[in-house]
């Protein structure tokens, strides 16, 4: 087998130092207990992310939930919210709410990726709201929000 590489090829190793930076763009929150008010992940400042393309991508990770905690027909709603001042949050217009509806089987884990326009709010967070009666407390489960690179 012939080697088609030039004789004077140099291997260049570029260190991957993005790992610590990426960890700064992951937030989490314990899911709400039955019938409680919404819980919110800490916000992410998407403007701080370097080398972003013209669109931003954020991911919401929802854990698998046993059917004993999310009864058939009951819901867990996830809303992506944004703010320019990191305090007055409203629903992000590009992001439809994610509604998880309980069934007779466990609800599988879900990863939802939202594509945000360049004019999206600087700060984003995820709001998790459980229905008034869902079956049991979801407080032992964690939802995540992360910026995708």
mmCIF file with all atom_site columns, C-alpha atoms in Angstrom:
data_model
loop_
_atom_site.group_PDB
_atom_site.id
_atom_site.type_symbol
_atom_site.label_atom_id
_atom_site.label_alt_id
_atom_site.label_comp_id
_atom_site.label_asym_id
_atom_site.label_entity_id
_atom_site.label_seq_id
_atom_site.pdbx_PDB_ins_code
_atom_site.Cartn_x
_atom_site.Cartn_y
_atom_site.Cartn_z
_atom_site.occupancy
_atom_site.B_iso_or_equiv
_atom_site.pdbx_formal_charge
_atom_site.auth_seq_id
_atom_site.auth_comp_id
_atom_site.auth_asym_id
_atom_site.auth_atom_id
_atom_site.pdbx_PDB_model_num
ATOM 1   C CA . UNK A 1 1   ? 0.000   0.000  0.000  1.00 0.00 ? 1   UNK A CA 1
ATOM 2   C CA . UNK A 1 2   ? 1.456   3.304  -1.061 1.00 0.00 ? 2   UNK A CA 1
ATOM 3   C CA . UNK A 1 3   ? 1.653   6.255  1.307  1.00 0.00 ? 3   UNK A CA 1
ATOM 4   C CA . UNK A 1 4   ? 0.066   9.267  -0.407 1.00 0.00 ? 4   UNK A CA 1
ATOM 5   C CA . UNK A 1 5   ? 1.106   11.790 2.216  1.00 0.00 ? 5   UNK A CA 1
ATOM 6   C CA . UNK A 1 6   ? 3.924   14.196 1.441  1.00 0.00 ? 6   UNK A CA 1
ATOM 7   C CA . UNK A 1 7   ? 7.203   13.345 3.108  1.00 0.00 ? 7   UNK A CA 1
ATOM 8   C CA . UNK A 1 8   ? 7.394   16.548 5.146  1.00 0.00 ? 8   UNK A CA 1
ATOM 9   C CA . UNK A 1 9   ? 4.001   16.538 6.826  1.00 0.00 ? 9   UNK A CA 1
ATOM 10  C CA . UNK A 1 10  ? 4.049   17.987 10.316 1.00 0.00 ? 10  UNK A CA 1
ATOM 11  C CA . UNK A 1 11  ? 1.478   17.057 12.855 1.00 0.00 ? 11  UNK A CA 1
ATOM 12  C CA . UNK A 1 12  ? 0.112   20.024 14.743 1.00 0.00 ? 12  UNK A CA 1
ATOM 13  C CA . UNK A 1 13  ? -1.590  19.407 18.065 1.00 0.00 ? 13  UNK A CA 1
ATOM 14  C CA . UNK A 1 14  ? -4.088  22.055 19.038 1.00 0.00 ? 14  UNK A CA 1
ATOM 15  C CA . UNK A 1 15  ? -4.972  21.846 22.727 1.00 0.00 ? 15  UNK A CA 1
ATOM 16  C CA . UNK A 1 16  ? -8.662  21.577 23.516 1.00 0.00 ? 16  UNK A CA 1
ATOM 17  C CA . UNK A 1 17  ? -9.175  24.178 26.195 1.00 0.00 ? 17  UNK A CA 1
ATOM 18  C CA . UNK A 1 18  ? -12.898 24.645 25.466 1.00 0.00 ? 18  UNK A CA 1
ATOM 19  C CA . UNK A 1 19  ? -13.963 22.099 28.091 1.00 0.00 ? 19  UNK A CA 1
ATOM 20  C CA . UNK A 1 20  ? -13.825 24.443 31.099 1.00 0.00 ? 20  UNK A CA 1
ATOM 21  C CA . UNK A 1 21  ? -15.504 27.201 29.106 1.00 0.00 ? 21  UNK A CA 1
ATOM 22  C CA . UNK A 1 22  ? -18.323 24.918 27.955 1.00 0.00 ? 22  UNK A CA 1
ATOM 23  C CA . UNK A 1 23  ? -19.025 23.853 31.537 1.00 0.00 ? 23  UNK A CA 1
ATOM 24  C CA . UNK A 1 24  ? -19.848 27.483 32.301 1.00 0.00 ? 24  UNK A CA 1
ATOM 25  C CA . UNK A 1 25  ? -22.751 27.216 29.851 1.00 0.00 ? 25  UNK A CA 1
ATOM 26  C CA . UNK A 1 26  ? -24.621 24.385 31.604 1.00 0.00 ? 26  UNK A CA 1
ATOM 27  C CA . UNK A 1 27  ? -27.201 25.041 34.314 1.00 0.00 ? 27  UNK A CA 1
ATOM 28  C CA . UNK A 1 28  ? -29.600 22.767 36.170 1.00 0.00 ? 28  UNK A CA 1
ATOM 29  C CA . UNK A 1 29  ? -32.543 22.817 38.561 1.00 0.00 ? 29  UNK A CA 1
ATOM 30  C CA . UNK A 1 30  ? -34.484 20.258 40.589 1.00 0.00 ? 30  UNK A CA 1
ATOM 31  C CA . UNK A 1 31  ? -37.860 19.731 38.920 1.00 0.00 ? 31  UNK A CA 1
ATOM 32  C CA . UNK A 1 32  ? -40.919 21.090 40.751 1.00 0.00 ? 32  UNK A CA 1
ATOM 33  C CA . UNK A 1 33  ? -42.857 19.185 43.340 1.00 0.00 ? 33  UNK A CA 1
ATOM 34  C CA . UNK A 1 34  ? -46.526 18.410 42.681 1.00 0.00 ? 34  UNK A CA 1
ATOM 35  C CA . UNK A 1 35  ? -48.646 21.476 42.060 1.00 0.00 ? 35  UNK A CA 1
ATOM 36  C CA . UNK A 1 36  ? -45.966 23.966 43.057 1.00 0.00 ? 36  UNK A CA 1
ATOM 37  C CA . UNK A 1 37  ? -45.021 27.105 41.162 1.00 0.00 ? 37  UNK A CA 1
ATOM 38  C CA . UNK A 1 38  ? -42.599 26.886 38.259 1.00 0.00 ? 38  UNK A CA 1
ATOM 39  C CA . UNK A 1 39  ? -38.894 26.417 38.915 1.00 0.00 ? 39  UNK A CA 1
ATOM 40  C CA . UNK A 1 40  ? -36.245 28.098 36.796 1.00 0.00 ? 40  UNK A CA 1
ATOM 41  C CA . UNK A 1 41  ? -32.735 27.169 35.792 1.00 0.00 ? 41  UNK A CA 1
ATOM 42  C CA . UNK A 1 42  ? -30.125 29.826 36.420 1.00 0.00 ? 42  UNK A CA 1
ATOM 43  C CA . UNK A 1 43  ? -29.873 32.005 33.320 1.00 0.00 ? 43  UNK A CA 1
ATOM 44  C CA . UNK A 1 44  ? -27.221 31.665 30.633 1.00 0.00 ? 44  UNK A CA 1
ATOM 45  C CA . UNK A 1 45  ? -25.625 34.770 29.131 1.00 0.00 ? 45  UNK A CA 1
ATOM 46  C CA . UNK A 1 46  ? -25.448 33.729 25.487 1.00 0.00 ? 46  UNK A CA 1
ATOM 47  C CA . UNK A 1 47  ? -23.506 36.846 24.491 1.00 0.00 ? 47  UNK A CA 1
ATOM 48  C CA . UNK A 1 48  ? -20.525 35.631 26.553 1.00 0.00 ? 48  UNK A CA 1
ATOM 49  C CA . UNK A 1 49  ? -20.119 32.607 24.277 1.00 0.00 ? 49  UNK A CA 1
ATOM 50  C CA . UNK A 1 50  ? -17.222 33.182 21.919 1.00 0.00 ? 50  UNK A CA 1
ATOM 51  C CA . UNK A 1 51  ? -17.131 32.214 18.245 1.00 0.00 ? 51  UNK A CA 1
ATOM 52  C CA . UNK A 1 52  ? -20.877 31.792 17.880 1.00 0.00 ? 52  UNK A CA 1
ATOM 53  C CA . UNK A 1 53  ? -22.391 31.591 14.425 1.00 0.00 ? 53  UNK A CA 1
ATOM 54  C CA . UNK A 1 54  ? -25.279 33.810 13.409 1.00 0.00 ? 54  UNK A CA 1
ATOM 55  C CA . UNK A 1 55  ? -27.687 31.576 15.342 1.00 0.00 ? 55  UNK A CA 1
ATOM 56  C CA . UNK A 1 56  ? -27.557 30.323 18.906 1.00 0.00 ? 56  UNK A CA 1
ATOM 57  C CA . UNK A 1 57  ? -28.568 26.831 19.976 1.00 0.00 ? 57  UNK A CA 1
ATOM 58  C CA . UNK A 1 58  ? -29.682 25.952 23.467 1.00 0.00 ? 58  UNK A CA 1
ATOM 59  C CA . UNK A 1 59  ? -30.600 22.500 24.710 1.00 0.00 ? 59  UNK A CA 1
ATOM 60  C CA . UNK A 1 60  ? -33.038 21.521 27.427 1.00 0.00 ? 60  UNK A CA 1
ATOM 61  C CA . UNK A 1 61  ? -32.548 18.051 28.919 1.00 0.00 ? 61  UNK A CA 1
ATOM 62  C CA . UNK A 1 62  ? -35.569 16.492 30.588 1.00 0.00 ? 62  UNK A CA 1
ATOM 63  C CA . UNK A 1 63  ? -34.968 13.300 32.593 1.00 0.00 ? 63  UNK A CA 1
ATOM 64  C CA . UNK A 1 64  ? -36.933 10.081 32.274 1.00 0.00 ? 64  UNK A CA 1
ATOM 65  C CA . UNK A 1 65  ? -39.906 10.188 34.642 1.00 0.00 ? 65  UNK A CA 1
ATOM 66  C CA . UNK A 1 66  ? -41.598 7.061  36.064 1.00 0.00 ? 66  UNK A CA 1
ATOM 67  C CA . UNK A 1 67  ? -45.313 6.689  35.328 1.00 0.00 ? 67  UNK A CA 1
ATOM 68  C CA . UNK A 1 68  ? -45.967 6.595  39.092 1.00 0.00 ? 68  UNK A CA 1
ATOM 69  C CA . UNK A 1 69  ? -44.842 10.253 39.253 1.00 0.00 ? 69  UNK A CA 1
ATOM 70  C CA . UNK A 1 70  ? -46.388 11.557 36.038 1.00 0.00 ? 70  UNK A CA 1
ATOM 71  C CA . UNK A 1 71  ? -49.827 9.961  35.745 1.00 0.00 ? 71  UNK A CA 1
ATOM 72  C CA . UNK A 1 72  ? -51.514 9.357  32.422 1.00 0.00 ? 72  UNK A CA 1
ATOM 73  C CA . UNK A 1 73  ? -52.772 12.657 31.035 1.00 0.00 ? 73  UNK A CA 1
ATOM 74  C CA . UNK A 1 74  ? -50.931 14.879 33.518 1.00 0.00 ? 74  UNK A CA 1
ATOM 75  C CA . UNK A 1 75  ? -48.214 17.214 32.292 1.00 0.00 ? 75  UNK A CA 1
ATOM 76  C CA . UNK A 1 76  ? -44.816 18.762 32.860 1.00 0.00 ? 76  UNK A CA 1
ATOM 77  C CA . UNK A 1 77  ? -44.319 21.915 30.755 1.00 0.00 ? 77  UNK A CA 1
ATOM 78  C CA . UNK A 1 78  ? -40.962 23.404 29.802 1.00 0.00 ? 78  UNK A CA 1
ATOM 79  C CA . UNK A 1 79  ? -40.794 26.979 28.547 1.00 0.00 ? 79  UNK A CA 1
ATOM 80  C CA . UNK A 1 80  ? -37.688 28.739 27.257 1.00 0.00 ? 80  UNK A CA 1
ATOM 81  C CA . UNK A 1 81  ? -37.583 32.294 28.579 1.00 0.00 ? 81  UNK A CA 1
ATOM 82  C CA . UNK A 1 82  ? -35.382 35.253 27.743 1.00 0.00 ? 82  UNK A CA 1
ATOM 83  C CA . UNK A 1 83  ? -34.507 38.688 29.094 1.00 0.00 ? 83  UNK A CA 1
ATOM 84  C CA . UNK A 1 84  ? -32.265 41.576 28.141 1.00 0.00 ? 84  UNK A CA 1
ATOM 85  C CA . UNK A 1 85  ? -31.706 42.588 31.765 1.00 0.00 ? 85  UNK A CA 1
ATOM 86  C CA . UNK A 1 86  ? -31.403 39.148 33.426 1.00 0.00 ? 86  UNK A CA 1
ATOM 87  C CA . UNK A 1 87  ? -34.451 39.852 35.588 1.00 0.00 ? 87  UNK A CA 1
ATOM 88  C CA . UNK A 1 88  ? -37.601 40.421 33.468 1.00 0.00 ? 88  UNK A CA 1
ATOM 89  C CA . UNK A 1 89  ? -38.064 37.081 31.697 1.00 0.00 ? 89  UNK A CA 1
ATOM 90  C CA . UNK A 1 90  ? -40.726 36.313 29.079 1.00 0.00 ? 90  UNK A CA 1
ATOM 91  C CA . UNK A 1 91  ? -41.292 33.437 26.682 1.00 0.00 ? 91  UNK A CA 1
ATOM 92  C CA . UNK A 1 92  ? -38.737 33.347 23.823 1.00 0.00 ? 92  UNK A CA 1
ATOM 93  C CA . UNK A 1 93  ? -40.724 33.870 20.616 1.00 0.00 ? 93  UNK A CA 1
ATOM 94  C CA . UNK A 1 94  ? -38.813 31.268 18.549 1.00 0.00 ? 94  UNK A CA 1
ATOM 95  C CA . UNK A 1 95  ? -39.263 28.511 21.116 1.00 0.00 ? 95  UNK A CA 1
ATOM 96  C CA . UNK A 1 96  ? -42.488 26.563 21.415 1.00 0.00 ? 96  UNK A CA 1
ATOM 97  C CA . UNK A 1 97  ? -43.273 25.152 24.847 1.00 0.00 ? 97  UNK A CA 1
ATOM 98  C CA . UNK A 1 98  ? -42.436 21.487 25.395 1.00 0.00 ? 98  UNK A CA 1
ATOM 99  C CA . UNK A 1 99  ? -45.249 19.594 27.085 1.00 0.00 ? 99  UNK A CA 1
ATOM 100 C CA . UNK A 1 100 ? -44.477 16.157 28.522 1.00 0.00 ? 100 UNK A CA 1
ATOM 101 C CA . UNK A 1 101 ? -47.669 14.153 29.037 1.00 0.00 ? 101 UNK A CA 1
ATOM 102 C CA . UNK A 1 102 ? -47.711 11.145 31.323 1.00 0.00 ? 102 UNK A CA 1
ATOM 103 C CA . UNK A 1 103 ? -48.678 7.730  29.957 1.00 0.00 ? 103 UNK A CA 1
ATOM 104 C CA . UNK A 1 104 ? -49.044 4.249  31.432 1.00 0.00 ? 104 UNK A CA 1
ATOM 105 C CA . UNK A 1 105 ? -45.316 3.757  30.831 1.00 0.00 ? 105 UNK A CA 1
ATOM 106 C CA . UNK A 1 106 ? -42.376 5.814  32.044 1.00 0.00 ? 106 UNK A CA 1
ATOM 107 C CA . UNK A 1 107 ? -41.744 8.991  30.091 1.00 0.00 ? 107 UNK A CA 1
ATOM 108 C CA . UNK A 1 108 ? -38.379 8.683  28.307 1.00 0.00 ? 108 UNK A CA 1
ATOM 109 C CA . UNK A 1 109 ? -35.638 11.251 28.738 1.00 0.00 ? 109 UNK A CA 1
ATOM 110 C CA . UNK A 1 110 ? -35.807 14.009 26.160 1.00 0.00 ? 110 UNK A CA 1
ATOM 111 C CA . UNK A 1 111 ? -33.274 16.445 24.731 1.00 0.00 ? 111 UNK A CA 1
ATOM 112 C CA . UNK A 1 112 ? -34.833 19.437 23.012 1.00 0.00 ? 112 UNK A CA 1
ATOM 113 C CA . UNK A 1 113 ? -32.666 21.814 20.980 1.00 0.00 ? 113 UNK A CA 1
ATOM 114 C CA . UNK A 1 114 ? -33.879 25.330 20.268 1.00 0.00 ? 114 UNK A CA 1
ATOM 115 C CA . UNK A 1 115 ? -32.402 27.466 17.491 1.00 0.00 ? 115 UNK A CA 1
ATOM 116 C CA . UNK A 1 116 ? -32.433 31.114 18.485 1.00 0.00 ? 116 UNK A CA 1
ATOM 117 C CA . UNK A 1 117 ? -32.016 34.024 16.099 1.00 0.00 ? 117 UNK A CA 1
ATOM 118 C CA . UNK A 1 118 ? -29.167 36.520 16.438 1.00 0.00 ? 118 UNK A CA 1
ATOM 119 C CA . UNK A 1 119 ? -31.578 39.014 17.993 1.00 0.00 ? 119 UNK A CA 1
ATOM 120 C CA . UNK A 1 120 ? -32.575 36.600 20.766 1.00 0.00 ? 120 UNK A CA 1
ATOM 121 C CA . UNK A 1 121 ? -32.456 38.002 24.310 1.00 0.00 ? 121 UNK A CA 1
ATOM 122 C CA . UNK A 1 122 ? -29.014 38.054 25.921 1.00 0.00 ? 122 UNK A CA 1
ATOM 123 C CA . UNK A 1 123 ? -30.094 35.898 28.871 1.00 0.00 ? 123 UNK A CA 1
ATOM 124 C CA . UNK A 1 124 ? -32.063 32.644 28.591 1.00 0.00 ? 124 UNK A CA 1
ATOM 125 C CA . UNK A 1 125 ? -33.421 30.218 31.160 1.00 0.00 ? 125 UNK A CA 1
ATOM 126 C CA . UNK A 1 126 ? -35.773 27.239 31.225 1.00 0.00 ? 126 UNK A CA 1
ATOM 127 C CA . UNK A 1 127 ? -38.970 27.202 33.283 1.00 0.00 ? 127 UNK A CA 1
ATOM 128 C CA . UNK A 1 128 ? -40.337 23.821 34.417 1.00 0.00 ? 128 UNK A CA 1
ATOM 129 C CA . UNK A 1 129 ? -43.978 23.712 35.563 1.00 0.00 ? 129 UNK A CA 1
ATOM 130 C CA . UNK A 1 130 ? -45.756 20.605 36.855 1.00 0.00 ? 130 UNK A CA 1
ATOM 131 C CA . UNK A 1 131 ? -49.514 20.230 36.662 1.00 0.00 ? 131 UNK A CA 1
ATOM 132 C CA . UNK A 1 132 ? -51.555 20.674 39.844 1.00 0.00 ? 132 UNK A CA 1
ATOM 133 C CA . UNK A 1 133 ? -51.808 16.907 40.312 1.00 0.00 ? 133 UNK A CA 1
ATOM 134 C CA . UNK A 1 134 ? -49.190 14.761 38.641 1.00 0.00 ? 134 UNK A CA 1
ATOM 135 C CA . UNK A 1 135 ? -48.803 11.711 40.879 1.00 0.00 ? 135 UNK A CA 1
ATOM 136 C CA . UNK A 1 136 ? -45.780 12.478 42.998 1.00 0.00 ? 136 UNK A CA 1
ATOM 137 C CA . UNK A 1 137 ? -43.022 14.969 43.614 1.00 0.00 ? 137 UNK A CA 1
ATOM 138 C CA . UNK A 1 138 ? -40.526 15.412 40.782 1.00 0.00 ? 138 UNK A CA 1
ATOM 139 C CA . UNK A 1 139 ? -38.090 17.217 43.103 1.00 0.00 ? 139 UNK A CA 1
ATOM 140 C CA . UNK A 1 140 ? -35.685 14.264 42.980 1.00 0.00 ? 140 UNK A CA 1
ATOM 141 C CA . UNK A 1 141 ? -35.212 14.760 39.227 1.00 0.00 ? 141 UNK A CA 1
ATOM 142 C CA . UNK A 1 142 ? -33.079 17.389 37.514 1.00 0.00 ? 142 UNK A CA 1
ATOM 143 C CA . UNK A 1 143 ? -33.634 19.397 34.336 1.00 0.00 ? 143 UNK A CA 1
ATOM 144 C CA . UNK A 1 144 ? -30.712 20.967 32.464 1.00 0.00 ? 144 UNK A CA 1
ATOM 145 C CA . UNK A 1 145 ? -30.215 23.938 30.149 1.00 0.00 ? 145 UNK A CA 1
ATOM 146 C CA . UNK A 1 146 ? -27.037 24.263 28.100 1.00 0.00 ? 146 UNK A CA 1
ATOM 147 C CA . UNK A 1 147 ? -25.626 26.344 25.286 1.00 0.00 ? 147 UNK A CA 1
ATOM 148 C CA . UNK A 1 148 ? -24.675 24.227 22.269 1.00 0.00 ? 148 UNK A CA 1
ATOM 149 C CA . UNK A 1 149 ? -21.450 24.886 20.401 1.00 0.00 ? 149 UNK A CA 1
#
